[in-house]
Structures are given as structure tokens and as C-alpha cells.
């Protein structure tokens, strides 16, 4: 697969621009004025089938690019991507970040690998860090900003009394069976689709459901990283 080779070039370009701006008071730092959002389409062959993949390169700014941050700043920007679990971001940072990790998908893959390779009790702790859908924390206004936006985007703040009761019943049944809350990446779903998925996943065994929850959490993280990149662009 042919990968984009622009990362090192852009790094050198922006660094040179900053030096130039520093010695010439008629110019401002280019990196302070511009944010780059490039879409690179990669076409490659696999098993004689052409596959087109959209590869989004998200370079926010020299101050916010993951590869340019020390651990403290990285956790400030990305430590909350996994709900109340900054250790995931910290572990990813300690494993080493390159300019390729300035891409939201690459960073999501790296963080996701940390969670997938974690001990089972660590995975369960991350799952348990998530709130119930349309649950008590939502009613009390105690959700994180990301969770509040995500649940509202799926219309969970507009449940009818019957839908709300159904969510409470399913939340309790799910907790009783698996010992952790139901987690699903709600982007693109409405409350009806979520309730249907709730019912179906209650039929899973514990191992399958833990793996499903982890996959959903990683998808949530991917959506959150894309949201932040788009907001900054």
C-alpha cells in the first residue's frame, strides 16, 4: 500500500516558516495563521481488487499536533478521549508518536491498540467509566462534555416516558448480566436503533460483549478525535 510521504516535508516547511517569521518582523508565524486539512486518496491493490481509501491528514497546528507535544500537554489535549481513562493516552504517548500520529485515524488506531492489549480488568474498568445511556448521570447533568453532546446527538434527551422506562429496564438487565454498562458509538444512530441494538446485545455471552464494548469504545474515540480535528481546522 502506498502511503503519504508529506509528513516530514510539512514539518520542515513549518519549522522553516517559524524561523523566518522570527527574524523578519514583517511576517507572522505561518503555523499560527494557518491550519492544514489535507485529504489524500490512496489507491492500492489487494488480491487483484482495487480499493480506494480516503486518508485524512489532520495537521492542526504546531501547538496541538500530537507528535509535537510533551506528555503533560498531550494529556491536556487528548487525555479525555477515552472516558475518564487518561492512562490509555499516556501509554500511547510513551510508546512513541511520530508525525503519522497527527492523523486522527492513526492516533485512534494507536490508542485503540493500547486498550485492546490491556489486561481484562483494565478493559472492564474503561467500560465501567462510561455512563448509562439516558441514565441517572444524564438526568443529573453529570456527563462529560463529549458524552453530553453524543447522547443529545442521538436524541436520547428527547425520549418519551415509555422510551425512558425501556432504557432504564435495559440498563439494569445489562448491568445485572455483564457487570458493566452498555456502550455503543451513537453517532449516526437514533434512539430507536440504539434500543434495538441494546436488545440484541443482551443475548451475547460475556466474552463477546466485552470485546464488542471495547470495539465500540475505540470507535467513540475515533469519532472524538475527528471532531476535535474538524473543530480546530
Short mmCIF file of C-alpha atoms in Angstrom, two decimals:
data_model
loop_
_atom_site.label_atom_id
_atom_site.label_comp_id
_atom_site.label_asym_id
_atom_site.label_seq_id
_atom_site.Cartn_x
_atom_site.Cartn_y
_atom_site.Cartn_z
CA UNK A 1 0.00 0.00 0.00
CA UNK A 2 1.37 3.40 -0.99
CA UNK A 3 1.38 5.77 2.00
CA UNK A 4 1.58 9.57 2.01
CA UNK A 5 5.12 10.96 2.32
CA UNK A 6 4.22 14.56 3.12
CA UNK A 7 4.63 14.45 6.89
CA UNK A 8 8.38 15.14 7.10
CA UNK A 9 8.20 17.72 4.32
CA UNK A 10 5.44 19.65 6.09
CA UNK A 11 7.32 19.51 9.39
CA UNK A 12 10.40 21.00 7.75
CA UNK A 13 8.29 23.60 5.96
CA UNK A 14 6.52 24.78 9.12
CA UNK A 15 9.77 24.86 11.13
CA UNK A 16 11.44 26.97 8.44
CA UNK A 17 8.42 29.26 8.37
CA UNK A 18 8.68 29.82 12.11
CA UNK A 19 12.39 30.66 11.87
CA UNK A 20 11.69 33.09 9.05
CA UNK A 21 8.91 34.75 10.98
CA UNK A 22 11.16 35.08 14.00
CA UNK A 23 13.82 37.06 12.13
CA UNK A 24 11.55 39.17 9.94
CA UNK A 25 9.08 41.34 11.85
CA UNK A 26 7.04 41.91 8.67
CA UNK A 27 5.79 38.33 8.78
CA UNK A 28 3.88 36.32 11.32
CA UNK A 29 4.33 32.66 12.01
CA UNK A 30 2.62 30.71 9.27
CA UNK A 31 1.73 27.97 11.72
CA UNK A 32 -0.09 30.48 13.89
CA UNK A 33 -2.15 31.69 10.96
CA UNK A 34 -2.94 28.52 9.06
CA UNK A 35 -4.25 25.09 9.88
CA UNK A 36 -3.91 22.42 7.29
CA UNK A 37 -6.55 19.87 6.49
CA UNK A 38 -5.49 17.72 3.55
CA UNK A 39 -7.41 14.84 2.08
CA UNK A 40 -5.19 12.29 0.40
CA UNK A 41 -6.77 9.47 -1.53
CA UNK A 42 -4.74 6.29 -1.64
CA UNK A 43 -5.46 3.65 -4.21
CA UNK A 44 -3.86 0.26 -3.82
CA UNK A 45 -4.34 -3.30 -4.97
CA UNK A 46 -5.15 -6.18 -2.67
CA UNK A 47 -5.86 -9.66 -4.02
CA UNK A 48 -6.28 -8.10 -7.50
CA UNK A 49 -9.12 -5.86 -6.26
CA UNK A 50 -8.66 -2.12 -6.37
CA UNK A 51 -9.62 -0.49 -3.12
CA UNK A 52 -9.89 3.24 -2.70
CA UNK A 53 -9.34 4.52 0.79
CA UNK A 54 -9.79 8.07 1.99
CA UNK A 55 -6.84 9.03 4.16
CA UNK A 56 -7.36 12.23 6.09
CA UNK A 57 -4.25 14.05 7.22
CA UNK A 58 -5.10 16.36 10.07
CA UNK A 59 -2.37 18.82 10.98
CA UNK A 60 -3.97 21.17 13.45
CA UNK A 61 -1.09 23.47 14.36
CA UNK A 62 2.41 23.20 15.74
CA UNK A 63 0.95 23.79 19.20
CA UNK A 64 -1.62 20.97 19.07
CA UNK A 65 -0.17 18.27 16.82
CA UNK A 66 0.19 15.07 18.88
CA UNK A 67 3.76 14.44 17.67
CA UNK A 68 4.87 17.87 18.90
CA UNK A 69 3.51 17.61 22.45
CA UNK A 70 5.22 16.57 25.66
CA UNK A 71 3.30 14.17 27.90
CA UNK A 72 1.62 16.84 30.02
CA UNK A 73 0.35 18.80 27.01
CA UNK A 74 -0.66 15.62 25.19
CA UNK A 75 -2.82 14.59 28.13
CA UNK A 76 -4.30 18.09 28.30
CA UNK A 77 -5.40 17.80 24.67
CA UNK A 78 -6.16 14.09 24.37
CA UNK A 79 -6.25 12.54 27.83
CA UNK A 80 -10.06 12.58 27.92
CA UNK A 81 -10.61 10.88 24.55
CA UNK A 82 -11.24 7.64 26.42
CA UNK A 83 -13.85 8.32 29.08
CA UNK A 84 -12.19 9.04 32.46
CA UNK A 85 -9.23 6.88 31.37
CA UNK A 86 -6.20 9.11 30.63
CA UNK A 87 -3.85 6.14 31.07
CA UNK A 88 -4.78 5.00 27.55
CA UNK A 89 -3.48 8.23 26.01
CA UNK A 90 -0.47 8.22 28.34
CA UNK A 91 0.52 4.70 27.29
CA UNK A 92 0.14 5.57 23.61
CA UNK A 93 2.38 8.63 24.09
CA UNK A 94 5.03 6.60 25.93
CA UNK A 95 5.11 4.09 23.08
CA UNK A 96 6.23 6.94 20.84
CA UNK A 97 4.41 9.28 18.48
CA UNK A 98 5.60 10.27 15.03
CA UNK A 99 4.20 12.77 12.57
CA UNK A 100 1.96 9.99 11.27
CA UNK A 101 0.08 10.18 14.59
CA UNK A 102 -1.02 13.71 13.66
CA UNK A 103 -3.60 11.86 11.56
CA UNK A 104 -6.75 11.28 13.63
CA UNK A 105 -7.18 7.72 12.37
CA UNK A 106 -3.58 6.73 13.04
CA UNK A 107 -3.78 8.15 16.55
CA UNK A 108 -7.08 6.34 17.13
CA UNK A 109 -5.51 3.08 15.96
CA UNK A 110 -2.57 3.57 18.32
CA UNK A 111 -4.75 4.35 21.33
CA UNK A 112 -7.13 1.56 20.39
CA UNK A 113 -4.27 -0.95 20.33
CA UNK A 114 -3.36 0.08 23.87
CA UNK A 115 -6.87 -0.73 25.06
CA UNK A 116 -7.12 -3.98 23.09
CA UNK A 117 -3.81 -5.18 24.53
CA UNK A 118 -4.66 -4.18 28.10
CA UNK A 119 -5.46 -6.67 30.83
CA UNK A 120 -9.10 -7.72 31.06
CA UNK A 121 -9.62 -5.91 34.37
CA UNK A 122 -8.22 -2.72 32.81
CA UNK A 123 -10.58 -3.07 29.86
CA UNK A 124 -13.55 -3.58 32.16
CA UNK A 125 -12.54 -0.50 34.17
CA UNK A 126 -12.65 1.59 30.96
CA UNK A 127 -16.05 0.16 30.05
CA UNK A 128 -17.34 0.94 33.55
CA UNK A 129 -16.11 4.53 33.18
CA UNK A 130 -18.91 5.10 30.65
CA UNK A 131 -22.33 6.33 31.76
CA UNK A 132 -25.61 4.51 31.22
CA UNK A 133 -27.47 5.72 28.15
CA UNK A 134 -30.33 8.04 29.17
CA UNK A 135 -29.39 7.21 32.75
CA UNK A 136 -29.17 8.98 36.09
CA UNK A 137 -25.94 10.80 35.25
CA UNK A 138 -27.55 12.30 32.15
CA UNK A 139 -30.59 13.43 34.11
CA UNK A 140 -28.38 15.00 36.76
CA UNK A 141 -26.21 16.79 34.18
CA UNK A 142 -23.13 14.87 35.29
CA UNK A 143 -21.94 13.62 31.89
CA UNK A 144 -18.69 14.73 30.31
CA UNK A 145 -18.99 17.33 27.56
CA UNK A 146 -18.31 14.66 24.93
CA UNK A 147 -20.91 12.24 26.33
CA UNK A 148 -23.50 15.01 26.66
CA UNK A 149 -23.05 16.01 23.00
CA UNK A 150 -23.08 12.40 21.80
CA UNK A 151 -26.21 11.37 23.70
CA UNK A 152 -28.04 14.53 22.66
CA UNK A 153 -27.00 13.96 19.04
CA UNK A 154 -28.74 10.59 19.15
CA UNK A 155 -31.87 12.17 20.60
CA UNK A 156 -31.54 10.49 23.99
CA UNK A 157 -32.51 13.75 25.68
CA UNK A 158 -35.85 13.61 23.84
CA UNK A 159 -37.05 10.19 24.98
CA UNK A 160 -40.72 9.68 25.64
CA UNK A 161 -41.72 8.36 29.05
CA UNK A 162 -42.09 4.87 27.58
CA UNK A 163 -38.67 5.04 25.87
CA UNK A 164 -37.02 6.32 29.02
CA UNK A 165 -38.55 3.47 31.03
CA UNK A 166 -37.30 0.99 28.44
CA UNK A 167 -33.77 2.40 28.67
CA UNK A 168 -33.84 2.07 32.47
CA UNK A 169 -35.06 -1.52 32.27
CA UNK A 170 -32.44 -2.48 29.68
CA UNK A 171 -29.66 -0.67 31.57
CA UNK A 172 -30.46 -2.69 34.68
CA UNK A 173 -30.77 -6.00 32.83
CA UNK A 174 -27.47 -5.39 31.04
CA UNK A 175 -25.65 -4.42 34.25
CA UNK A 176 -27.04 -7.48 36.02
CA UNK A 177 -25.81 -9.79 33.27
CA UNK A 178 -22.40 -8.32 32.38
CA UNK A 179 -21.38 -6.16 35.33
CA UNK A 180 -20.67 -3.07 33.22
CA UNK A 181 -22.76 -0.52 31.29
CA UNK A 182 -23.93 -0.86 27.71
CA UNK A 183 -21.61 1.15 25.42
CA UNK A 184 -22.30 1.97 21.80
CA UNK A 185 -20.91 4.58 19.41
CA UNK A 186 -24.13 6.54 18.95
CA UNK A 187 -23.02 8.78 16.08
CA UNK A 188 -25.34 8.20 13.13
CA UNK A 189 -27.86 6.29 15.26
CA UNK A 190 -31.16 7.39 16.71
CA UNK A 191 -32.65 6.17 19.99
CA UNK A 192 -34.76 3.55 18.21
CA UNK A 193 -31.70 1.93 16.62
CA UNK A 194 -29.87 2.09 19.95
CA UNK A 195 -32.71 0.36 21.78
CA UNK A 196 -32.79 -2.37 19.13
CA UNK A 197 -29.02 -2.91 19.49
CA UNK A 198 -29.46 -2.98 23.27
CA UNK A 199 -31.95 -5.86 23.00
CA UNK A 200 -29.78 -7.85 20.59
CA UNK A 201 -26.55 -7.47 22.56
CA UNK A 202 -28.21 -8.69 25.73
CA UNK A 203 -28.18 -12.09 24.03
CA UNK A 204 -24.36 -12.15 23.81
CA UNK A 205 -22.08 -14.08 26.14
CA UNK A 206 -19.78 -12.14 28.48
CA UNK A 207 -16.60 -12.50 26.40
CA UNK A 208 -18.29 -11.45 23.16
CA UNK A 209 -19.93 -8.48 24.83
CA UNK A 210 -16.72 -7.27 26.46
CA UNK A 211 -14.97 -7.39 23.08
CA UNK A 212 -17.92 -5.64 21.45
CA UNK A 213 -17.87 -2.91 24.09
CA UNK A 214 -14.13 -2.36 23.58
CA UNK A 215 -14.62 -2.06 19.82
CA UNK A 216 -17.40 0.46 20.37
CA UNK A 217 -15.25 2.49 22.78
CA UNK A 218 -12.46 2.65 20.21
CA UNK A 219 -14.97 3.82 17.61
CA UNK A 220 -16.17 6.52 20.01
CA UNK A 221 -12.56 7.64 20.46
CA UNK A 222 -12.10 7.80 16.68
CA UNK A 223 -15.21 9.98 16.33
CA UNK A 224 -13.98 12.26 19.13
CA UNK A 225 -10.56 12.71 17.55
CA UNK A 226 -12.14 13.57 14.21
CA UNK A 227 -14.47 16.04 15.92
CA UNK A 228 -11.55 17.84 17.56
CA UNK A 229 -9.56 17.96 14.35
CA UNK A 230 -12.55 19.33 12.44
CA UNK A 231 -13.23 21.90 15.15
CA UNK A 232 -9.61 23.06 15.06
CA UNK A 233 -9.38 23.14 11.26
#
